[in-house]
Amino acid sequence: MILDREDPWFRDLVADLVGFHDRAELLARRDRVLAALPKLRAQASELVRAR
Amino acid sequence: MAGAVPAKPGKVLYGGVLVEVTFVAWSEVATAAALSFHLAPSFHGDHVLGDPTGHLARLRREIEPVFAAQRADRVAAVFAAIGSRLSTVDPERPWPELVTSWLFPTSLTAVVPLVATLRTPTVRLRYSAARSVLAPPRYEELLVLLGCADVPREVVAGHLDRLSAVFDRAAAVVYTPFLFSADITTAARPVRSTAAASLSSAVTTARRRSGSSRRPHGAR
Protein backbone atom coordinates (compact mmCIF):
# COMPACT_ATOMS: atom_id res chain seq x y z
CA MET A 1 0.00 0.00 0.00
CA ILE A 2 1.39 3.37 -0.98
CA LEU A 3 0.07 6.52 0.65
CA ASP A 4 0.69 10.08 -0.34
CA ARG A 5 -1.02 13.43 -0.10
CA GLU A 6 -3.16 12.71 -3.15
CA ASP A 7 -4.30 9.28 -1.98
CA PRO A 8 -7.86 8.77 -3.26
CA TRP A 9 -8.89 7.37 0.10
CA PHE A 10 -8.36 10.74 1.75
CA ARG A 11 -10.26 12.54 -0.99
CA ASP A 12 -13.14 10.08 -0.60
CA LEU A 13 -13.06 10.45 3.18
CA VAL A 14 -13.33 14.24 2.98
CA ALA A 15 -16.05 14.06 0.35
CA ASP A 16 -18.09 11.50 2.26
CA LEU A 17 -17.76 12.98 5.75
CA VAL A 18 -17.86 16.74 5.22
CA GLY A 19 -18.96 17.04 1.60
CA PHE A 20 -15.97 18.69 -0.07
CA HIS A 21 -14.88 17.60 -3.53
CA ASP A 22 -12.68 20.56 -4.28
CA ARG A 23 -11.23 23.76 -2.90
CA ALA A 24 -14.14 25.90 -4.07
CA GLU A 25 -16.59 23.86 -2.00
CA LEU A 26 -14.34 24.12 1.04
CA LEU A 27 -14.01 27.87 0.71
CA ALA A 28 -17.76 28.25 0.21
CA ARG A 29 -18.37 26.32 3.43
CA ARG A 30 -15.73 28.40 5.17
CA ASP A 31 -17.72 31.47 4.17
CA ARG A 32 -20.94 29.90 5.46
CA VAL A 33 -19.32 29.26 8.83
CA LEU A 34 -18.05 32.82 9.00
CA ALA A 35 -21.51 34.10 8.08
CA ALA A 36 -23.07 32.00 10.83
CA LEU A 37 -20.84 33.42 13.58
CA PRO A 38 -23.10 36.37 14.52
CA LYS A 39 -26.03 34.01 15.07
CA LEU A 40 -23.85 31.59 17.05
CA ARG A 41 -22.53 34.50 19.09
CA ALA A 42 -26.08 35.55 19.98
CA GLN A 43 -26.94 31.98 20.95
CA ALA A 44 -23.83 31.78 23.12
CA SER A 45 -24.83 34.98 24.89
CA GLU A 46 -28.16 33.35 25.72
CA LEU A 47 -26.34 30.37 27.22
CA VAL A 48 -24.10 32.62 29.30
CA ARG A 49 -27.08 34.58 30.61
CA ALA A 50 -29.03 31.43 31.37
CA ARG A 51 -26.39 29.98 33.68
CA MET B 1 7.54 25.38 32.73
CA ALA B 2 10.12 28.09 32.82
CA GLY B 3 12.53 28.72 29.96
CA ALA B 4 12.38 27.28 26.46
CA VAL B 5 9.46 24.97 25.83
CA PRO B 6 10.42 21.63 24.25
CA ALA B 7 8.39 19.99 21.54
CA LYS B 8 5.13 18.36 22.56
CA PRO B 9 5.74 14.67 23.33
CA GLY B 10 2.06 13.88 22.72
CA LYS B 11 0.56 10.60 23.77
CA VAL B 12 2.81 8.34 25.84
CA LEU B 13 2.22 5.35 28.07
CA TYR B 14 3.09 6.12 31.69
CA GLY B 15 2.62 3.38 34.25
CA GLY B 16 0.16 1.65 31.97
CA VAL B 17 -1.91 4.81 31.49
CA LEU B 18 -2.05 6.63 28.17
CA VAL B 19 -1.38 10.30 28.88
CA GLU B 20 -1.23 13.30 26.59
CA VAL B 21 1.79 15.44 27.39
CA THR B 22 2.09 19.08 26.35
CA PHE B 23 4.56 21.63 27.65
CA VAL B 24 3.32 25.15 28.23
CA ALA B 25 5.54 28.10 29.08
CA TRP B 26 4.96 29.28 32.63
CA SER B 27 4.87 32.86 31.39
CA GLU B 28 1.87 31.96 29.20
CA VAL B 29 0.09 30.12 31.98
CA ALA B 30 0.67 32.85 34.54
CA THR B 31 -0.47 35.72 32.36
CA ALA B 32 -3.12 34.27 30.08
CA ALA B 33 -4.69 31.27 31.78
CA ALA B 34 -7.70 33.08 33.28
CA LEU B 35 -9.02 34.19 29.90
CA SER B 36 -7.83 31.17 27.93
CA PHE B 37 -10.72 28.92 27.01
CA HIS B 38 -8.46 25.86 26.97
CA LEU B 39 -6.26 26.63 30.01
CA ALA B 40 -8.71 28.18 32.48
CA PRO B 41 -10.88 25.06 32.96
CA SER B 42 -7.84 23.24 34.35
CA PHE B 43 -7.98 25.64 37.30
CA HIS B 44 -11.74 25.28 37.82
CA GLY B 45 -12.05 22.46 40.31
CA ASP B 46 -9.28 20.26 41.57
CA HIS B 47 -7.53 18.85 38.50
CA VAL B 48 -3.89 19.38 39.44
CA LEU B 49 -2.04 16.11 40.06
CA GLY B 50 1.40 17.50 40.75
CA ASP B 51 2.52 20.96 41.79
CA PRO B 52 5.97 20.86 43.39
CA THR B 53 6.45 24.64 43.24
CA GLY B 54 2.97 25.61 44.43
CA HIS B 55 2.61 27.97 41.45
CA LEU B 56 -0.42 26.11 40.09
CA ALA B 57 -2.24 26.19 43.43
CA ARG B 58 -1.65 29.93 43.66
CA LEU B 59 -2.97 30.39 40.15
CA ARG B 60 -6.02 28.32 40.93
CA ARG B 61 -6.76 30.55 43.92
CA GLU B 62 -6.71 33.52 41.55
CA ILE B 63 -8.78 31.97 38.76
CA GLU B 64 -11.39 29.95 40.62
CA PRO B 65 -13.29 32.92 42.12
CA VAL B 66 -13.62 34.70 38.77
CA PHE B 67 -13.95 31.64 36.52
CA ALA B 68 -17.71 31.92 36.08
CA ALA B 69 -17.72 35.69 35.78
CA GLN B 70 -15.16 35.63 32.97
CA ARG B 71 -16.88 33.05 30.79
CA ALA B 72 -18.21 35.68 28.38
CA ASP B 73 -14.63 36.80 27.79
CA ARG B 74 -13.55 33.22 27.10
CA VAL B 75 -16.49 32.74 24.73
CA ALA B 76 -15.35 35.87 22.91
CA ALA B 77 -11.87 34.36 22.72
CA VAL B 78 -13.26 31.24 21.05
CA PHE B 79 -15.07 33.34 18.45
CA ALA B 80 -11.94 35.38 17.88
CA ALA B 81 -9.99 32.17 17.25
CA ILE B 82 -12.63 30.84 14.84
CA GLY B 83 -12.79 34.10 12.90
CA SER B 84 -9.07 34.67 12.65
CA ARG B 85 -8.21 31.10 11.69
CA LEU B 86 -10.95 30.76 9.09
CA SER B 87 -10.21 34.17 7.63
CA THR B 88 -6.58 33.22 7.09
CA VAL B 89 -7.18 29.84 5.44
CA ASP B 90 -4.74 29.63 2.54
CA PRO B 91 -6.48 28.01 -0.47
CA GLU B 92 -3.11 27.21 -2.03
CA ARG B 93 -2.07 24.82 0.73
CA PRO B 94 -1.96 21.10 -0.05
CA TRP B 95 -5.42 19.53 0.17
CA PRO B 96 -4.89 17.65 3.48
CA GLU B 97 -3.54 20.80 5.14
CA LEU B 98 -6.32 22.93 3.68
CA VAL B 99 -8.98 20.56 5.01
CA THR B 100 -7.37 20.54 8.44
CA SER B 101 -7.03 24.31 8.52
CA TRP B 102 -10.77 24.56 7.89
CA LEU B 103 -11.79 21.68 10.13
CA PHE B 104 -10.22 22.72 13.42
CA PRO B 105 -11.58 26.27 13.64
CA THR B 106 -14.97 25.12 12.37
CA SER B 107 -15.16 22.49 15.10
CA LEU B 108 -14.54 25.22 17.68
CA THR B 109 -18.18 26.16 17.13
CA ALA B 110 -18.92 23.09 19.28
CA VAL B 111 -16.56 24.38 21.97
CA VAL B 112 -18.53 27.63 22.31
CA PRO B 113 -21.51 26.13 24.19
CA LEU B 114 -19.13 24.21 26.45
CA VAL B 115 -17.24 27.35 27.41
CA ALA B 116 -20.49 29.29 27.81
CA THR B 117 -21.82 26.68 30.26
CA LEU B 118 -18.55 26.31 32.19
CA ARG B 119 -17.82 22.84 30.91
CA THR B 120 -14.38 21.63 30.01
CA PRO B 121 -13.70 21.93 26.28
CA THR B 122 -12.68 18.66 24.70
CA VAL B 123 -11.21 17.64 21.38
CA ARG B 124 -12.64 14.33 20.18
CA LEU B 125 -15.76 14.57 22.33
CA ARG B 126 -16.56 18.23 21.71
CA TYR B 127 -19.59 17.58 19.51
CA SER B 128 -20.90 14.88 21.82
CA ALA B 129 -20.46 17.21 24.79
CA ALA B 130 -22.07 20.13 22.94
CA ARG B 131 -25.04 17.93 22.16
CA SER B 132 -25.65 17.52 25.89
CA VAL B 133 -26.06 21.26 26.46
CA LEU B 134 -27.79 22.39 23.26
CA ALA B 135 -31.36 22.08 22.08
CA PRO B 136 -31.50 19.53 19.23
CA PRO B 137 -32.09 22.13 16.46
CA ARG B 138 -29.05 24.13 17.55
CA TYR B 139 -26.88 21.05 17.73
CA GLU B 140 -28.08 20.11 14.25
CA GLU B 141 -27.00 23.55 13.01
CA LEU B 142 -23.45 22.80 14.12
CA LEU B 143 -23.46 19.51 12.23
CA VAL B 144 -24.75 21.26 9.12
CA LEU B 145 -21.90 23.79 9.32
CA LEU B 146 -19.47 20.89 9.69
CA GLY B 147 -21.13 19.20 6.72
CA CYS B 148 -21.85 15.87 8.37
CA ALA B 149 -25.49 16.21 9.41
CA ASP B 150 -26.61 13.66 6.85
CA VAL B 151 -23.73 11.17 6.85
CA PRO B 152 -24.97 7.60 7.26
CA ARG B 153 -23.36 5.69 10.10
CA GLU B 154 -22.26 2.91 7.77
CA VAL B 155 -20.23 5.41 5.77
CA VAL B 156 -18.44 6.50 8.95
CA ALA B 157 -17.87 2.86 9.90
CA GLY B 158 -16.43 2.09 6.48
CA HIS B 159 -13.97 4.95 6.70
CA LEU B 160 -12.97 3.94 10.23
CA ASP B 161 -12.14 0.46 8.97
CA ARG B 162 -10.03 1.90 6.20
CA LEU B 163 -8.46 4.38 8.61
CA SER B 164 -7.32 1.56 10.88
CA ALA B 165 -5.34 0.01 8.05
CA VAL B 166 -3.91 3.36 7.00
CA PHE B 167 -3.04 4.21 10.60
CA ASP B 168 -1.12 0.99 11.18
CA ARG B 169 0.84 1.40 7.99
CA ALA B 170 1.65 5.02 8.77
CA ALA B 171 2.60 4.31 12.41
CA ALA B 172 5.11 1.72 11.20
CA VAL B 173 7.00 4.18 9.03
CA VAL B 174 6.32 7.67 10.42
CA TYR B 175 9.44 9.71 11.02
CA THR B 176 8.63 13.24 9.90
CA PRO B 177 7.91 15.46 12.90
CA PHE B 178 4.75 17.56 12.60
CA LEU B 179 2.18 18.94 15.01
CA PHE B 180 0.27 15.69 15.45
CA SER B 181 2.98 13.18 14.63
CA ALA B 182 2.99 11.94 18.24
CA ASP B 183 -0.60 10.80 17.64
CA ILE B 184 0.51 8.42 14.87
CA THR B 185 1.92 5.82 17.23
CA THR B 186 0.95 2.35 18.36
CA ALA B 187 0.29 3.72 21.86
CA ALA B 188 -2.19 6.25 20.47
CA ARG B 189 -4.01 3.74 18.30
CA PRO B 190 -6.81 3.02 20.81
CA VAL B 191 -7.75 6.70 20.80
CA ARG B 192 -7.71 6.95 17.03
CA SER B 193 -9.53 3.78 16.11
CA THR B 194 -11.18 1.95 18.99
CA ALA B 195 -12.46 5.07 20.74
CA ALA B 196 -13.60 6.59 17.46
CA ALA B 197 -15.57 3.46 16.64
CA SER B 198 -17.18 3.53 20.08
CA LEU B 199 -18.09 7.18 19.67
CA SER B 200 -19.57 6.53 16.26
CA SER B 201 -21.66 3.65 17.63
CA ALA B 202 -22.88 5.80 20.50
CA VAL B 203 -24.46 8.31 18.16
CA THR B 204 -27.94 6.95 17.76
CA THR B 205 -29.89 9.92 16.57
CA ALA B 206 -31.01 9.54 12.99
CA ARG B 207 -29.71 12.29 10.80
CA ARG B 208 -32.09 14.12 8.60
CA ARG B 209 -31.16 14.76 5.00
CA SER B 210 -30.11 18.37 4.80
CA GLY B 211 -30.49 18.77 1.06
CA SER B 212 -26.93 20.06 0.90
CA SER B 213 -24.74 20.04 -2.17
CA ARG B 214 -23.27 16.68 -1.25
CA ARG B 215 -22.94 14.58 -4.36
CA PRO B 216 -24.02 10.94 -4.45
CA HIS B 217 -21.39 8.45 -3.39
CA GLY B 218 -19.17 7.60 -6.32
CA ALA B 219 -19.56 11.03 -7.96
CA ARG B 220 -16.09 12.47 -7.53
XYZ file of C-alpha atoms in Angstrom:
271
model
C 0.000 0.000 0.000
C 1.392 3.372 -0.982
C 0.074 6.518 0.652
C 0.686 10.077 -0.339
C -1.025 13.427 -0.102
C -3.157 12.711 -3.154
C -4.298 9.283 -1.985
C -7.857 8.770 -3.264
C -8.889 7.369 0.095
C -8.359 10.740 1.754
C -10.257 12.541 -0.985
C -13.137 10.080 -0.597
C -13.064 10.454 3.178
C -13.331 14.238 2.979
C -16.054 14.065 0.346
C -18.086 11.505 2.261
C -17.756 12.977 5.751
C -17.862 16.740 5.220
C -18.959 17.038 1.600
C -15.972 18.686 -0.071
C -14.885 17.600 -3.531
C -12.679 20.558 -4.278
C -11.235 23.763 -2.899
C -14.136 25.895 -4.074
C -16.585 23.859 -1.999
C -14.337 24.119 1.042
C -14.011 27.872 0.709
C -17.758 28.247 0.209
C -18.371 26.318 3.428
C -15.730 28.402 5.167
C -17.720 31.474 4.168
C -20.936 29.904 5.461
C -19.318 29.256 8.829
C -18.047 32.822 9.003
C -21.508 34.098 8.078
C -23.067 32.005 10.833
C -20.845 33.420 13.577
C -23.096 36.372 14.520
C -26.028 34.012 15.068
C -23.848 31.586 17.046
C -22.534 34.499 19.088
C -26.077 35.545 19.982
C -26.943 31.976 20.952
C -23.831 31.779 23.118
C -24.829 34.978 24.892
C -28.160 33.347 25.719
C -26.345 30.374 27.217
C -24.104 32.623 29.300
C -27.077 34.584 30.606
C -29.029 31.425 31.372
C -26.394 29.979 33.680
C 7.536 25.381 32.726
C 10.123 28.091 32.816
C 12.533 28.721 29.962
C 12.382 27.281 26.465
C 9.459 24.970 25.828
C 10.415 21.630 24.253
C 8.391 19.988 21.537
C 5.134 18.358 22.560
C 5.744 14.670 23.330
C 2.061 13.883 22.721
C 0.563 10.598 23.774
C 2.809 8.344 25.843
C 2.221 5.350 28.068
C 3.091 6.121 31.688
C 2.616 3.377 34.253
C 0.158 1.653 31.975
C -1.905 4.812 31.491
C -2.050 6.630 28.173
C -1.382 10.298 28.884
C -1.233 13.302 26.589
C 1.788 15.442 27.395
C 2.091 19.076 26.345
C 4.564 21.625 27.649
C 3.323 25.152 28.226
C 5.538 28.097 29.083
C 4.955 29.281 32.627
C 4.873 32.860 31.391
C 1.874 31.962 29.196
C 0.088 30.123 31.975
C 0.671 32.852 34.537
C -0.472 35.725 32.359
C -3.122 34.265 30.084
C -4.690 31.270 31.782
C -7.698 33.079 33.276
C -9.016 34.195 29.901
C -7.830 31.175 27.928
C -10.723 28.918 27.008
C -8.460 25.861 26.973
C -6.263 26.625 30.013
C -8.713 28.176 32.483
C -10.884 25.055 32.962
C -7.844 23.242 34.352
C -7.984 25.645 37.296
C -11.735 25.284 37.820
C -12.049 22.459 40.310
C -9.280 20.259 41.570
C -7.525 18.850 38.503
C -3.894 19.378 39.443
C -2.039 16.112 40.061
C 1.396 17.501 40.749
C 2.525 20.963 41.785
C 5.971 20.859 43.391
C 6.449 24.644 43.242
C 2.975 25.610 44.431
C 2.611 27.966 41.445
C -0.423 26.111 40.095
C -2.238 26.189 43.435
C -1.654 29.929 43.657
C -2.968 30.393 40.152
C -6.021 28.323 40.931
C -6.765 30.545 43.923
C -6.715 33.517 41.552
C -8.779 31.974 38.762
C -11.391 29.952 40.621
C -13.286 32.921 42.125
C -13.619 34.701 38.768
C -13.946 31.639 36.524
C -17.705 31.920 36.080
C -17.722 35.690 35.777
C -15.164 35.628 32.968
C -16.877 33.046 30.791
C -18.209 35.685 28.385
C -14.626 36.802 27.791
C -13.549 33.223 27.104
C -16.485 32.743 24.733
C -15.347 35.869 22.914
C -11.869 34.359 22.719
C -13.259 31.240 21.050
C -15.068 33.338 18.447
C -11.943 35.376 17.877
C -9.992 32.168 17.247
C -12.628 30.843 14.840
C -12.788 34.096 12.898
C -9.072 34.674 12.649
C -8.208 31.099 11.691
C -10.946 30.759 9.088
C -10.206 34.169 7.632
C -6.577 33.224 7.089
C -7.175 29.843 5.440
C -4.742 29.627 2.536
C -6.484 28.013 -0.466
C -3.114 27.207 -2.034
C -2.072 24.821 0.728
C -1.964 21.105 -0.054
C -5.420 19.534 0.166
C -4.892 17.655 3.478
C -3.539 20.800 5.144
C -6.317 22.926 3.683
C -8.979 20.564 5.012
C -7.370 20.538 8.440
C -7.026 24.315 8.519
C -10.768 24.556 7.889
C -11.792 21.677 10.132
C -10.223 22.717 13.416
C -11.584 26.273 13.644
C -14.970 25.121 12.371
C -15.164 22.489 15.100
C -14.542 25.215 17.682
C -18.184 26.161 17.127
C -18.924 23.089 19.282
C -16.561 24.376 21.972
C -18.527 27.625 22.305
C -21.507 26.132 24.189
C -19.129 24.213 26.454
C -17.236 27.354 27.414
C -20.492 29.288 27.808
C -21.819 26.684 30.256
C -18.551 26.312 32.188
C -17.825 22.842 30.911
C -14.379 21.631 30.008
C -13.704 21.926 26.281
C -12.683 18.661 24.705
C -11.210 17.637 21.381
C -12.636 14.335 20.184
C -15.761 14.572 22.330
C -16.560 18.226 21.710
C -19.589 17.575 19.509
C -20.903 14.881 21.820
C -20.461 17.208 24.789
C -22.069 20.129 22.941
C -25.035 17.933 22.158
C -25.648 17.520 25.893
C -26.064 21.264 26.457
C -27.789 22.393 23.257
C -31.360 22.082 22.084
C -31.504 19.532 19.226
C -32.089 22.125 16.461
C -29.051 24.125 17.548
C -26.885 21.048 17.729
C -28.076 20.107 14.253
C -27.001 23.547 13.012
C -23.448 22.802 14.123
C -23.462 19.510 12.235
C -24.748 21.264 9.117
C -21.896 23.785 9.319
C -19.474 20.886 9.687
C -21.126 19.196 6.716
C -21.852 15.866 8.366
C -25.492 16.210 9.414
C -26.609 13.660 6.854
C -23.725 11.172 6.853
C -24.970 7.605 7.260
C -23.365 5.693 10.102
C -22.262 2.913 7.773
C -20.232 5.411 5.766
C -18.444 6.497 8.951
C -17.869 2.865 9.903
C -16.430 2.089 6.476
C -13.972 4.946 6.704
C -12.971 3.936 10.232
C -12.135 0.457 8.971
C -10.033 1.899 6.205
C -8.457 4.378 8.611
C -7.325 1.557 10.875
C -5.339 0.008 8.047
C -3.909 3.358 6.996
C -3.041 4.209 10.604
C -1.122 0.990 11.185
C 0.841 1.396 7.988
C 1.649 5.020 8.771
C 2.604 4.309 12.408
C 5.107 1.723 11.202
C 7.002 4.181 9.032
C 6.317 7.674 10.424
C 9.441 9.705 11.021
C 8.630 13.241 9.896
C 7.913 15.463 12.904
C 4.753 17.557 12.597
C 2.183 18.936 15.013
C 0.269 15.693 15.453
C 2.983 13.180 14.627
C 2.989 11.941 18.240
C -0.595 10.803 17.638
C 0.515 8.416 14.875
C 1.920 5.820 17.234
C 0.951 2.352 18.360
C 0.293 3.718 21.855
C -2.191 6.249 20.467
C -4.006 3.742 18.303
C -6.814 3.019 20.810
C -7.745 6.696 20.797
C -7.713 6.948 17.028
C -9.525 3.783 16.108
C -11.184 1.950 18.993
C -12.464 5.072 20.742
C -13.596 6.593 17.455
C -15.565 3.462 16.639
C -17.181 3.528 20.078
C -18.087 7.181 19.672
C -19.568 6.527 16.264
C -21.656 3.652 17.626
C -22.877 5.797 20.499
C -24.458 8.314 18.161
C -27.939 6.949 17.763
C -29.892 9.925 16.572
C -31.013 9.542 12.993
C -29.707 12.294 10.796
C -32.091 14.120 8.603
C -31.164 14.756 5.000
C -30.111 18.366 4.801
C -30.488 18.768 1.058
C -26.933 20.060 0.898
C -24.740 20.044 -2.172
C -23.266 16.684 -1.250
C -22.943 14.583 -4.360
C -24.025 10.937 -4.450
C -21.387 8.454 -3.389
C -19.171 7.602 -6.318
C -19.564 11.026 -7.960
C -16.089 12.473 -7.529
